[in-house]
């Protein structure tokens, strides 16, 4: 999705802006642009279709100078990816960048054309530029013009505006798309994600819904949705400065897969007593809420949804609490019945996914007893707007394909299941102690599984020329098959479907032939015998199987079956451990196919629009 960087300083800011855009590249985009202002120079705007590197090259040939500037990476929604649709957009002296979608852009466009404005792009953003320009004619300041303009907008925006006649200030507004102000000494910055500004500051103010702010070199003045002057807390970021570096790894995705033992260790740190989960890890007041929980409703998208699907098995079998899981984009538009004592749990790496956020807002108004976010980004909208929050501490995840965020979410969810189970009186302390012990072994178990990387790389060779694939699992491994299939399609572009293995004979068996690889996750659990029968159903029809199995299952490689042995792990953590070979398989297949692993086509890291 789009990225924003802005600066108001006394030094040349073009470099800072471009570096900020580079750090936002992982979000996915198709064009980039920058506008820099100074009292000596007229507006200097450079835009390019394609990567930030193209923009940087253009800036080498056409240097821009000035202490104030705004920059943007665009992920096309309205209007094709092209230079003319790239931001910043201009209306006279008003220059603007915008993230989000303006839903009433057509009606505003007609109105503005009636006022004599001509449009130079097909974007919805350009209506904001003209609207601010128009409102400025009857306003005492740019800030007042912005406050009037945003009242006319429906939809989502994080936007920054500059009046090119006055390079001393940026005016920004946020509704539905995140914006953060970075505080410097004698200079200030703005970005859609703090990651963009880490080279220049660690002090951040997160704008809230409806905020409009004026940012000068010295001051930040913020007005809330009612136009009242407000103070927003300044926070020190603990994200590491080099979070955006690939280090020794060829891709962020590979680096992040290998970071999982550390990320899970961090997520557990300080949250496990000797034999129990520390309930307060989920926030002040968690205990009294958990004691009353009668039902859990999980809402999420994509990979985060898959982790919710695993948690459903755990909630019902371990905590004795009923649980539903729903994709946020469905949940938010469906009339649903709220069960008494329902806790809403949202899961999200970014904490800014538009559908998940909308689902939370809807739920808050629909009678849920409370809300809990399990999230990887401190200060994100989801965290700020939920009553309880649990941070997964995976560190910045840059690869579009979510890996360490998923396994740390699962670790957090397992702790939550134990905490709720105990608070409800449904979890025996010996069972909880066993679960805690299993969680403590998790970083080491993942490390062992990562050592299969070379073997999985070899396996990927057989896989890479296929066009379709089927992933199978049963019980709490069914969502792991779903996650395996999602990773495969997302980065290798091979069509992949996941099925609960017991469902094969109800349709998908018709697809089986030697051209359809079948991937199976097979720990040694109660469902093993059932799974073995399903595997036989596939073999009998000429299917080629790739089985990731606990040694004790007795599977042996032969002509139609490749077996990859996974060290035995405690059953409860097996879904987390078996995720790792799925990630590695899709990574190595994508590598052979030569796709853009970290930024797969048509996808964005953080889906901040509907
Ligand atoms: O930031 P979120 O966890 O809310 O993102 C949800 C999905 O967009 C995300 O998990 C997506 O499915 C991943 N790219 C999958 O790898």
Coordinates of C-alpha atoms and ligand atoms in Angstrom, one line a residue:
X1 CA 0.0 0.0 0.0
X2 CA 1.0 3.6 -0.4
X3 CA 3.7 5.2 1.8
X4 CA 4.2 8.8 2.9
X5 CA 7.3 10.6 4.1
X6 CA 7.6 14.3 4.8
X7 CA 10.1 16.7 6.4
X8 CA 10.4 20.3 7.5
X9 CA 14.0 21.0 8.4
X10 CA 16.9 23.4 7.9
X11 CA 19.0 21.0 5.8
X12 CA 18.4 19.5 2.4
X13 CA 15.7 16.8 2.9
X14 CA 15.6 15.0 -0.5
X15 CA 18.0 12.2 0.7
X16 CA 15.9 11.7 3.9
X17 CA 12.7 11.5 1.9
X18 CA 14.1 8.9 -0.6
X19 CA 15.6 6.8 2.2
X20 CA 12.2 6.9 4.0
X21 CA 10.5 5.7 0.8
X22 CA 13.1 2.9 0.5
X23 CA 12.2 1.8 4.0
X24 CA 8.5 1.7 3.0
X25 CA 9.1 -0.3 -0.2
X26 CA 8.1 -3.5 1.5
X27 CA 4.5 -2.3 1.7
X28 CA 4.2 -2.7 -2.1
X29 CA 3.8 0.1 -4.6
X30 CA 4.0 0.8 -8.3
X31 CA 5.3 4.4 -8.6
X32 CA 7.1 7.0 -6.5
X33 CA 7.4 10.7 -6.3
X34 CA 8.9 13.6 -4.3
X35 CA 8.3 17.4 -4.1
X36 CA 10.8 19.6 -2.4
X37 CA 10.4 23.3 -1.5
X38 CA 12.7 26.2 -0.6
X39 CA 12.3 29.9 -0.5
X40 CA 14.8 30.3 -3.4
X41 CA 13.4 27.6 -5.6
X42 CA 9.9 27.1 -7.2
X43 CA 8.2 23.8 -6.6
X44 CA 10.6 20.9 -7.6
X45 CA 8.6 17.7 -8.3
X46 CA 10.0 14.5 -9.7
X47 CA 7.9 11.3 -10.2
X48 CA 8.6 8.0 -11.7
X49 CA 6.8 4.8 -12.6
X50 CA 8.4 1.8 -11.0
X51 CA 10.8 1.4 -8.1
X52 CA 12.2 4.0 -5.7
X53 CA 15.6 3.3 -7.3
X54 CA 14.2 4.9 -10.5
X55 CA 13.2 7.9 -8.6
X56 CA 16.6 8.1 -6.9
X57 CA 18.3 7.9 -10.3
X58 CA 16.1 10.6 -11.7
X59 CA 17.1 12.8 -8.6
X60 CA 20.7 12.3 -9.4
X61 CA 20.2 13.9 -12.8
X62 CA 17.8 16.5 -11.6
X63 CA 18.9 17.4 -8.1
X64 CA 16.3 19.1 -5.9
X65 CA 17.2 21.3 -2.9
X66 CA 15.2 22.5 0.1
X67 CA 14.5 21.9 3.7
X68 CA 10.8 21.1 3.3
X69 CA 9.5 18.2 1.2
X70 CA 7.0 15.4 0.8
X71 CA 7.3 12.0 -0.8
X72 CA 5.1 9.1 -1.7
X73 CA 5.0 5.5 -3.0
X74 CA 1.7 4.8 -4.7
X75 CA -0.2 1.5 -4.9
X76 CA -2.8 2.2 -7.6
X77 CA -6.4 2.1 -6.7
X78 CA -8.0 4.9 -8.9
X79 CA -6.2 5.2 -12.2
X80 CA -3.5 3.0 -13.7
X81 CA 0.1 3.0 -12.4
X82 CA 1.7 5.8 -14.4
X83 CA 3.8 8.9 -13.8
X84 CA 0.8 11.2 -14.2
X85 CA -1.1 9.4 -11.5
X86 CA 1.9 9.3 -9.2
X87 CA 1.9 11.6 -6.2
X88 CA 2.6 14.4 -5.2
X89 CA -0.4 16.0 -6.9
X90 CA -0.7 19.7 -7.4
X91 CA -3.5 22.3 -7.5
X92 CA -1.9 25.7 -8.1
X93 CA 0.4 26.3 -5.1
X94 CA -1.1 23.3 -3.1
X95 CA 1.0 20.2 -3.2
X96 CA -0.3 16.9 -1.7
X97 CA 0.4 13.3 -1.0
X98 CA -2.3 10.9 0.2
X99 CA -2.8 7.3 1.4
X100 CA -6.3 5.7 1.4
X101 CA -9.4 6.0 -0.8
X102 CA -11.8 8.9 -1.1
X103 CA -15.2 7.2 -1.7
X104 CA -17.0 10.4 -2.8
X105 CA -14.3 11.5 -5.2
X106 CA -16.6 11.3 -8.2
X107 CA -19.2 13.7 -6.9
X108 CA -16.4 16.1 -5.6
X109 CA -14.7 15.9 -9.0
X110 CA -17.9 17.0 -10.8
X111 CA -18.3 19.9 -8.2
X112 CA -14.7 21.0 -8.6
X113 CA -14.8 20.9 -12.3
X114 CA -17.9 23.1 -12.1
X115 CA -15.7 25.5 -10.2
X116 CA -13.2 25.6 -13.0
X117 CA -10.6 23.1 -11.7
X118 CA -8.9 20.9 -14.3
X119 CA -7.8 17.4 -13.5
X120 CA -4.3 16.2 -14.5
X121 CA -4.7 12.7 -13.2
X122 CA -7.3 9.9 -12.7
X123 CA -6.7 9.7 -9.0
X124 CA -9.1 10.3 -6.2
X125 CA -6.2 12.2 -4.4
X126 CA -6.4 15.1 -6.8
X127 CA -9.8 16.1 -5.6
X128 CA -8.2 16.7 -2.1
X129 CA -5.6 19.0 -3.7
X130 CA -8.3 21.1 -5.5
X131 CA -10.6 21.1 -2.5
X132 CA -7.9 22.4 -0.2
X133 CA -7.0 25.0 -2.9
X134 CA -10.6 26.0 -3.1
X135 CA -11.1 26.2 0.7
X136 CA -8.0 28.2 1.1
X137 CA -9.5 31.1 -0.8
X138 CA -11.9 31.6 2.2
X139 CA -9.7 30.5 5.0
X140 CA -7.2 32.3 7.2
X141 CA -4.6 29.6 7.0
X142 CA -3.6 26.3 5.3
X143 CA -4.6 24.5 8.4
X144 CA -8.1 26.0 8.4
X145 CA -8.5 25.1 4.7
X146 CA -7.5 21.5 5.5
X147 CA -9.9 21.3 8.4
X148 CA -12.7 22.5 6.1
X149 CA -11.7 20.2 3.2
X150 CA -11.5 17.0 5.3
X151 CA -15.1 17.6 6.4
X152 CA -16.1 17.0 2.8
X153 CA -14.2 13.7 2.4
X154 CA -15.8 10.3 2.8
X155 CA -13.4 7.3 3.0
X156 CA -9.9 6.9 4.3
X157 CA -7.0 9.3 4.2
X158 CA -3.6 10.0 5.6
X159 CA -2.6 13.1 3.8
X160 CA 0.1 15.8 3.9
X161 CA -0.3 19.2 2.2
X162 CA 2.2 22.0 1.6
X163 CA 1.6 25.5 0.2
X164 CA 4.6 26.0 -2.1
X165 CA 4.5 29.7 -1.3
X166 CA 5.3 28.9 2.4
X167 CA 7.9 26.2 3.0
X168 CA 7.8 26.6 6.8
X169 CA 5.0 24.2 7.5
X170 CA 3.3 20.9 6.6
X171 CA -0.3 20.3 7.3
X172 CA -1.4 16.8 7.9
X173 CA -4.7 14.9 8.4
X174 CA -5.5 11.4 9.4
X175 CA -8.7 9.3 9.2
X176 CA -8.4 5.6 8.5
X177 CA -4.8 5.7 7.2
X178 CA -2.0 5.9 9.8
X179 CA 0.3 8.9 10.2
X180 CA 3.1 9.4 12.7
X181 CA 5.0 12.6 13.4
X182 CA 8.7 12.2 14.1
X183 CA 10.2 14.8 16.4
X184 CA 13.7 16.0 15.8
X185 CA 15.8 18.9 17.2
X186 CA 14.9 22.0 15.2
X187 CA 13.3 19.7 12.5
X188 CA 10.2 17.5 12.3
X189 CA 9.0 14.7 10.1
X190 CA 5.9 12.9 9.1
X191 CA 5.4 9.3 7.8
X192 CA 2.8 6.6 7.3
X193 CA 5.1 4.2 9.3
X194 CA 7.7 5.0 12.0
X195 CA 10.1 2.6 10.1
X196 CA 10.6 5.3 7.5
X197 CA 12.0 7.8 10.0
X198 CA 14.3 5.7 12.1
X199 CA 17.4 7.1 10.6
X200 CA 16.4 10.6 11.7
X201 CA 14.5 10.2 15.0
X202 CA 13.2 7.7 17.5
X203 CA 10.6 10.1 19.1
X204 CA 7.1 9.7 17.7
X205 CA 3.6 11.1 18.1
X206 CA 0.9 8.9 16.6
X207 CA -2.0 10.9 15.2
X208 CA -5.5 9.7 16.1
X209 CA -8.6 9.3 14.0
X210 CA -9.8 12.7 12.8
X211 CA -6.7 14.6 13.8
X212 CA -5.5 17.5 11.8
X213 CA -2.0 18.9 12.6
X214 CA 0.4 21.7 11.6
X215 CA 4.0 20.7 11.7
X216 CA 6.8 23.3 11.6
X217 CA 10.5 23.0 12.3
X218 CA 9.9 23.7 16.0
X219 CA 6.3 23.0 16.8
X220 CA 3.6 20.4 16.3
X221 CA 0.1 21.6 16.9
X222 CA -2.7 19.0 16.8
X223 CA -6.5 19.5 16.6
X224 CA -8.9 16.6 17.2
X225 CA -11.9 15.6 15.1
X226 CA -14.0 18.4 16.8
X227 CA -11.4 21.0 16.0
X228 CA -10.2 21.2 19.7
X229 CA -6.5 21.7 20.4
X230 CA -5.1 18.5 21.9
X231 CA -1.9 17.1 23.3
X232 CA -0.8 13.6 22.0
X233 CA 1.7 11.7 24.0
X234 CA 5.2 11.4 22.5
X235 CA 6.7 7.9 22.5
X236 CA 10.2 6.6 22.2
X237 CA 10.5 3.8 19.6
X238 CA 12.3 0.6 20.5
X239 CA 12.4 -0.7 17.0
X240 CA 16.0 -1.2 16.0
X241 CA 17.5 1.1 13.5
X242 CA 18.7 -1.7 11.2
X243 CA 15.3 -3.4 11.3
X244 CA 15.1 -2.6 7.6
X245 CA 18.4 -4.4 6.6
X246 CA 18.6 -7.8 5.0
X247 CA 21.9 -8.7 6.6
X248 CA 23.5 -11.8 5.2
X249 CA 20.2 -13.0 3.7
X250 CA 19.2 -12.8 0.1
X251 CA 15.6 -11.8 0.9
X252 CA 13.8 -10.3 3.9
X253 CA 11.5 -13.3 3.8
X254 CA 14.3 -15.7 4.4
X255 CA 15.8 -13.5 7.1
X256 CA 12.4 -13.4 8.8
X257 CA 11.9 -17.1 8.6
X258 CA 15.3 -17.6 10.3
X259 CA 14.5 -14.9 13.0
X260 CA 11.6 -17.0 14.3
X261 CA 13.4 -18.7 17.2
X262 CA 14.5 -15.2 18.5
X263 CA 11.1 -13.6 17.8
X264 CA 9.3 -16.3 19.6
X265 CA 11.8 -16.1 22.5
X266 CA 11.1 -12.4 22.7
X267 CA 7.4 -12.9 22.6
X268 CA 7.5 -15.4 25.6
X269 CA 10.0 -13.3 27.6
X270 CA 8.6 -12.2 30.9
X271 CA 5.2 -13.6 30.2
X272 CA 5.7 -17.1 31.6
X273 CA 5.9 -17.8 35.3
X274 CA 7.6 -21.1 36.2
X275 CA 4.5 -23.1 35.4
X276 CA 1.9 -20.7 34.3
X277 CA 1.1 -17.9 31.9
X278 CA 1.2 -14.4 33.4
X279 CA -2.4 -13.2 32.8
X280 CA -1.4 -9.5 33.1
X281 CA 0.7 -9.9 29.9
X282 CA -2.6 -9.2 28.1
X283 CA -3.1 -5.9 29.8
X284 CA -4.4 -4.3 33.0
X285 CA -7.8 -5.6 33.7
X286 CA -7.2 -8.8 31.7
X287 CA -7.9 -11.1 34.6
X288 CA -11.4 -9.8 35.4
X289 CA -12.3 -9.9 31.8
X290 CA -11.0 -13.4 31.2
X291 CA -12.9 -14.6 34.3
X292 CA -16.1 -13.6 32.6
X293 CA -15.4 -14.8 29.0
X294 CA -18.0 -17.3 27.8
X295 CA -17.2 -17.1 24.1
X296 CA -14.4 -15.9 21.8
X297 CA -14.9 -14.3 18.4
X298 CA -11.7 -14.0 16.4
X299 CA -11.6 -11.6 13.4
X300 CA -8.6 -11.2 11.0
X301 CA -7.4 -11.4 7.4
X302 CA -5.0 -13.6 5.4
X303 CA -2.3 -15.2 7.4
X304 CA -3.6 -13.7 10.7
X305 CA -6.9 -15.4 9.9
X306 CA -5.1 -18.7 9.6
X307 CA -3.6 -18.3 13.0
X308 CA -7.1 -17.6 14.4
X309 CA -8.2 -20.9 12.8
X310 CA -5.5 -22.8 14.8
X311 CA -6.5 -21.0 18.0
X312 CA -10.1 -22.2 17.5
X313 CA -9.0 -25.8 18.1
X314 CA -7.0 -24.7 21.1
X315 CA -9.7 -22.6 22.7
X316 CA -12.3 -25.4 22.6
X317 CA -10.0 -28.3 23.5
X318 CA -7.7 -26.6 26.0
X319 CA -9.7 -23.7 27.5
X320 CA -13.1 -25.2 27.2
X321 CA -14.4 -21.9 25.7
X322 CA -16.4 -21.8 22.4
X323 CA -14.7 -19.9 19.6
X324 CA -15.7 -18.6 16.2
X325 CA -13.2 -17.3 13.6
X326 CA -14.2 -15.0 10.7
X327 CA -12.5 -13.2 7.9
X328 CA -12.8 -9.5 8.7
X329 CA -14.2 -8.4 5.4
X330 CA -17.1 -10.8 5.8
X331 CA -17.6 -10.2 9.5
X332 CA -17.9 -6.4 9.1
X333 CA -20.7 -6.6 6.5
X334 CA -22.7 -9.5 8.0
X335 CA -25.4 -9.1 10.6
X336 CA -24.3 -11.4 13.4
X337 CA -25.6 -12.4 16.7
X338 CA -23.3 -11.5 19.6
X339 CA -23.3 -14.3 22.2
X340 CA -23.4 -13.3 25.9
X341 CA -19.9 -12.8 27.4
X342 CA -18.2 -12.6 24.0
X343 CA -14.6 -11.4 23.8
X344 CA -13.6 -10.0 20.4
X345 CA -10.1 -10.9 19.4
X346 CA -8.4 -9.2 16.5
X347 CA -5.2 -10.6 15.0
X348 CA -2.9 -8.5 12.8
X349 CA 0.8 -8.1 12.1
X350 CA 0.4 -4.4 11.1
X351 CA -2.5 -3.3 13.3
X352 CA -3.6 -1.2 10.3
X353 CA -5.5 -3.6 8.1
X354 CA -8.6 -1.7 7.1
X355 CA -11.1 -4.6 7.3
X356 CA -9.9 -5.8 10.7
X357 CA -9.9 -2.3 12.1
X358 CA -13.5 -1.7 10.8
X359 CA -14.5 -5.0 12.4
X360 CA -13.2 -3.9 15.7
X361 CA -15.0 -0.6 15.5
X362 CA -18.2 -2.3 14.6
X363 CA -17.8 -4.8 17.4
X364 CA -17.3 -2.1 20.0
X365 CA -20.7 -0.8 19.1
X366 CA -22.4 -4.2 19.1
X367 CA -22.3 -5.5 22.6
X368 CA -19.0 -7.5 22.9
X369 CA -17.9 -7.6 26.5
X370 CA -14.4 -6.5 25.6
X371 CA -11.8 -6.4 22.8
X372 CA -8.2 -7.7 22.6
X373 CA -5.7 -7.1 19.9
X374 CA -2.8 -9.5 19.2
X375 CA -0.5 -7.4 17.1
X376 CA 3.1 -6.8 16.1
X377 CA 3.1 -3.0 15.8
X378 CA 3.1 -1.0 19.0
X379 CA 1.1 2.2 18.7
X380 CA -0.9 0.9 15.7
X381 CA -4.6 1.8 15.4
X382 CA -5.7 -1.7 16.4
X383 CA -3.7 -1.6 19.6
X384 CA -4.8 1.9 20.5
X385 CA -8.4 1.2 19.9
X386 CA -8.6 -2.2 21.7
X387 CA -9.3 -2.5 25.4
X388 CA -6.6 -5.1 25.9
X389 CA -3.5 -5.7 23.7
X390 CA -0.8 -8.3 23.5
X391 CA 2.3 -7.3 21.5
X392 CA 4.0 -10.2 19.6
X393 CA 7.5 -8.6 19.5
X394 CA 8.5 -10.3 16.2
X395 CA 10.3 -7.1 15.2
X396 CA 9.7 -5.3 11.9
X397 CA 8.4 -7.8 9.3
X398 CA 9.3 -6.4 5.8
X399 CA 8.6 -9.3 3.4
X400 CA 5.0 -9.1 2.2
X401 CA 4.6 -12.8 3.0
X402 CA 4.0 -13.0 6.7
X403 CA 6.2 -15.5 8.5
X404 CA 7.5 -14.6 12.0
X405 CA 4.4 -12.6 12.6
X406 CA 2.3 -15.8 12.2
X407 CA 4.3 -18.0 14.5
X408 CA 4.6 -15.3 17.2
X409 CA 0.9 -14.8 16.9
X410 CA 0.4 -18.5 17.5
X411 CA 2.7 -18.4 20.5
X412 CA 0.7 -15.5 21.9
X413 CA -2.6 -17.2 21.2
X414 CA -1.5 -20.4 23.0
X415 CA -0.6 -18.3 26.0
X416 CA -4.0 -16.6 25.8
X417 CA -5.8 -19.9 25.6
X418 CA -4.0 -21.0 28.8
X419 CA -4.7 -17.7 30.6
X420 CA -8.4 -17.8 29.7
X421 CA -8.6 -21.5 30.5
X422 CA -7.2 -20.9 34.0
X423 CA -9.3 -17.8 34.7
X424 CA -12.4 -19.8 33.7
X425 CA -11.4 -22.6 36.0
X426 CA -11.3 -25.1 33.0
X427 CA -7.5 -25.7 32.9
X428 CA -5.8 -28.0 35.3
X429 CA -2.6 -26.5 36.6
X430 CA -0.6 -29.6 35.6
X431 CA -1.9 -29.2 32.0
X432 CA -0.9 -25.5 32.1
X433 CA 2.5 -26.4 33.4
X434 CA 3.0 -28.8 30.5
X435 CA 1.9 -26.2 28.0
X436 CA 4.3 -23.7 29.5
X437 CA 7.1 -26.2 29.2
X438 CA 6.3 -26.9 25.6
X439 CA 6.2 -23.2 24.8
X440 CA 9.7 -22.8 26.4
X441 CA 11.1 -25.4 24.1
X442 CA 9.6 -23.7 21.0
X443 CA 12.6 -21.5 20.0
X444 CA 14.8 -24.6 20.0
X445 CA 12.3 -26.7 18.2
X446 CA 12.0 -24.1 15.4
X447 CA 15.8 -23.9 15.2
X448 CA 15.9 -27.7 14.6
X449 CA 13.3 -27.5 12.0
X450 CA 15.1 -24.7 10.2
X451 CA 18.1 -27.0 9.8
X452 CA 16.0 -28.8 7.1
X453 CA 16.4 -25.8 4.8
X454 CA 18.9 -27.6 2.5
X455 CA 16.7 -30.7 2.1
X456 CA 13.6 -28.5 1.4
X457 CA 15.5 -26.5 -1.1
X458 CA 16.3 -29.8 -3.0
X459 CA 12.6 -30.7 -2.8
X460 CA 11.6 -27.4 -4.3
X461 CA 13.4 -28.4 -7.5
X462 CA 10.7 -31.0 -8.1
X463 CA 8.0 -28.6 -7.4
X464 CA 8.8 -25.5 -9.3
X465 CA 7.4 -26.5 -12.7
X466 CA 4.0 -27.4 -11.4
X467 CA 1.0 -25.2 -11.9
X468 CA -1.3 -26.5 -9.2
X469 CA -0.8 -28.0 -5.7
X470 CA -2.9 -29.3 -2.9
X471 CA -2.1 -28.9 0.9
X472 CA -3.6 -31.4 3.3
X473 CA -3.8 -31.5 7.1
X474 CA -6.3 -32.6 9.8
X475 CA -7.3 -31.0 13.1
X476 CA -5.1 -28.1 14.2
X477 CA -2.8 -28.9 11.2
X478 CA -5.6 -28.1 8.7
X479 CA -5.0 -24.3 9.2
X480 CA -1.3 -25.0 8.8
X481 CA -2.1 -26.5 5.4
X482 CA -4.1 -23.4 4.7
X483 CA -1.1 -21.2 5.6
X484 CA 1.2 -23.4 3.5
X485 CA -1.1 -22.9 0.5
X486 CA -1.4 -19.2 1.1
X487 CA 2.4 -18.8 1.2
X488 CA 2.8 -20.9 -2.0
X489 CA 0.4 -19.0 -4.1
X490 CA 1.4 -15.6 -2.7
X491 CA 5.1 -15.8 -3.6
X492 CA 5.5 -18.6 -6.2
X493 CA 2.3 -17.8 -8.1
X494 CA 1.5 -21.6 -8.2
X495 CA -2.1 -22.2 -7.6
X496 CA -2.4 -23.8 -4.2
X497 CA -5.5 -25.0 -2.3
X498 CA -5.8 -26.4 1.2
X499 CA -8.2 -29.1 2.3
X500 CA -8.9 -30.8 5.5
X501 CA -7.8 -34.3 4.4
X502 CA -11.1 -35.9 5.4
X503 CA -12.8 -33.7 2.8
X504 CA -10.8 -35.2 -0.1
X505 CA -13.4 -37.7 -1.2
X506 CA -16.1 -35.0 -1.3
X507 CA -14.6 -33.4 -4.4
X508 CA -10.9 -32.7 -4.6
X509 CA -9.9 -36.3 -5.3
X510 CA -11.1 -35.7 -8.9
X511 CA -8.1 -33.3 -9.3
X512 CA -5.4 -35.9 -8.4
X513 CA -2.9 -36.9 -11.0
X514 CA 0.9 -37.0 -11.3
X515 CA 0.9 -33.2 -12.2
X516 CA -0.7 -32.2 -8.9
X517 CA 1.8 -32.3 -6.0
X518 CA 0.1 -33.0 -2.6
X519 CA 1.8 -31.6 0.5
X520 CA 0.8 -33.2 3.8
X521 CA 1.5 -32.1 7.3
X522 CA 1.6 -35.2 9.5
X523 CA 2.6 -35.0 13.2
X524 CA 2.2 -38.0 15.3
X525 CA -1.2 -37.3 16.9
X526 CA -4.6 -38.9 17.4
X527 CA -5.6 -38.3 13.8
X528 CA -2.6 -40.0 12.3
X529 CA -4.4 -43.2 11.3
X530 CA -7.2 -41.2 9.6
X531 CA -4.6 -39.2 7.8
X532 CA -2.9 -42.3 6.6
X533 CA -6.1 -43.5 5.0
X534 CA -6.4 -40.1 3.2
X535 CA -2.9 -40.5 2.0
X536 CA -3.7 -43.9 0.6
X537 CA -6.7 -42.4 -1.2
X538 CA -4.3 -40.1 -3.0
X539 CA -1.7 -42.7 -3.8
X540 CA -4.3 -45.0 -5.3
X541 CA -5.1 -42.3 -7.8
X542 CA -1.5 -41.7 -8.9
X543 CA -0.8 -38.5 -6.8
X544 CA 2.7 -37.5 -5.9
X545 CA 3.0 -36.8 -2.1
X546 CA 5.4 -34.6 -0.1
X547 CA 4.9 -35.6 3.5
X548 CA 6.3 -33.6 6.4
X549 CA 6.1 -36.1 9.2
X550 CA 7.1 -37.0 12.7
X551 CA 9.7 -39.8 12.6
X552 CA 7.4 -42.0 14.7
X553 CA 4.7 -42.0 12.0
X554 CA 6.7 -44.6 10.1
X555 CA 6.2 -42.9 6.7
X556 CA 9.0 -44.0 4.2
X557 CA 10.0 -42.3 1.0
X558 CA 9.3 -44.2 -2.2
X559 CA 8.4 -43.5 -5.9
X560 CA 5.3 -41.7 -5.2
X561 CA 6.0 -40.2 -1.8
X562 CA 8.9 -38.0 -0.5
X563 CA 9.0 -37.9 3.3
X564 CA 10.7 -35.2 5.2
X565 CA 11.2 -36.1 8.9
X566 CA 10.5 -33.5 11.5
X567 CA 11.8 -34.1 15.1
X568 CA 9.2 -35.1 17.5
X569 CA 7.6 -32.1 19.3
X570 CA 4.8 -31.8 21.9
X571 CA 1.5 -32.1 20.2
X572 CA 0.3 -28.7 21.4
X573 CA 3.1 -26.8 19.7
X574 CA 3.2 -28.9 16.5
X575 CA 1.1 -26.4 14.4
X576 CA 3.8 -23.8 15.1
X577 CA 6.7 -26.1 14.3
X578 CA 5.1 -27.6 11.1
X579 CA 4.6 -24.1 9.7
X580 CA 8.3 -23.6 9.2
X581 CA 8.8 -26.2 6.5
X582 CA 5.8 -24.8 4.7
X583 CA 7.4 -21.3 4.7
X584 CA 10.7 -22.8 3.5
X585 CA 9.1 -24.8 0.7
X586 CA 7.3 -21.8 -0.7
X587 CA 10.4 -19.6 -0.4
X588 CA 12.7 -22.0 -2.3
X589 CA 10.0 -22.7 -5.0
X590 CA 9.7 -18.9 -5.5
X591 CA 13.5 -18.6 -5.6
X592 CA 13.7 -21.1 -8.4
X593 CA 10.9 -19.5 -10.3
X594 CA 12.6 -16.1 -9.9
X595 CA 9.6 -14.2 -8.6
X596 CA 9.9 -11.0 -6.6
X597 CA 9.9 -12.9 -3.2
X598 CA 9.7 -9.9 -0.9
X599 CA 7.3 -7.9 -3.0
X600 CA 5.1 -10.3 -4.9
X601 CA 3.1 -8.9 -7.8
X602 CA -0.2 -7.2 -7.0
X603 CA 0.2 -7.4 -3.3
X604 CA 0.9 -5.0 -0.5
X605 CA 2.3 -5.6 3.0
X606 CA -0.3 -3.7 4.8
X607 CA -3.7 -3.5 3.3
X608 CA -5.0 -0.2 4.7
X609 CA -7.8 0.2 2.2
X610 CA -10.8 -2.0 1.7
Ligands
LIG1 O1 -1.2 -7.0 9.0 P1 -2.2 -8.1 9.0 O2 -1.8 -9.3 9.7 O3 -3.6 -7.6 9.5 O4 -2.4 -8.5 7.5 C1 -3.3 -9.4 7.1 C2 -3.0 -9.9 5.7 O5 -3.0 -8.9 4.7 C3 -1.7 -10.6 5.6 O6 -1.6 -11.6 6.6 C4 -1.5 -11.3 4.3 O7 -2.4 -12.3 4.1 C5 0.0 -11.8 4.2 N1 0.6 -11.1 3.1 C6 0.1 -13.2 3.9 O8 1.4 -13.6 3.9

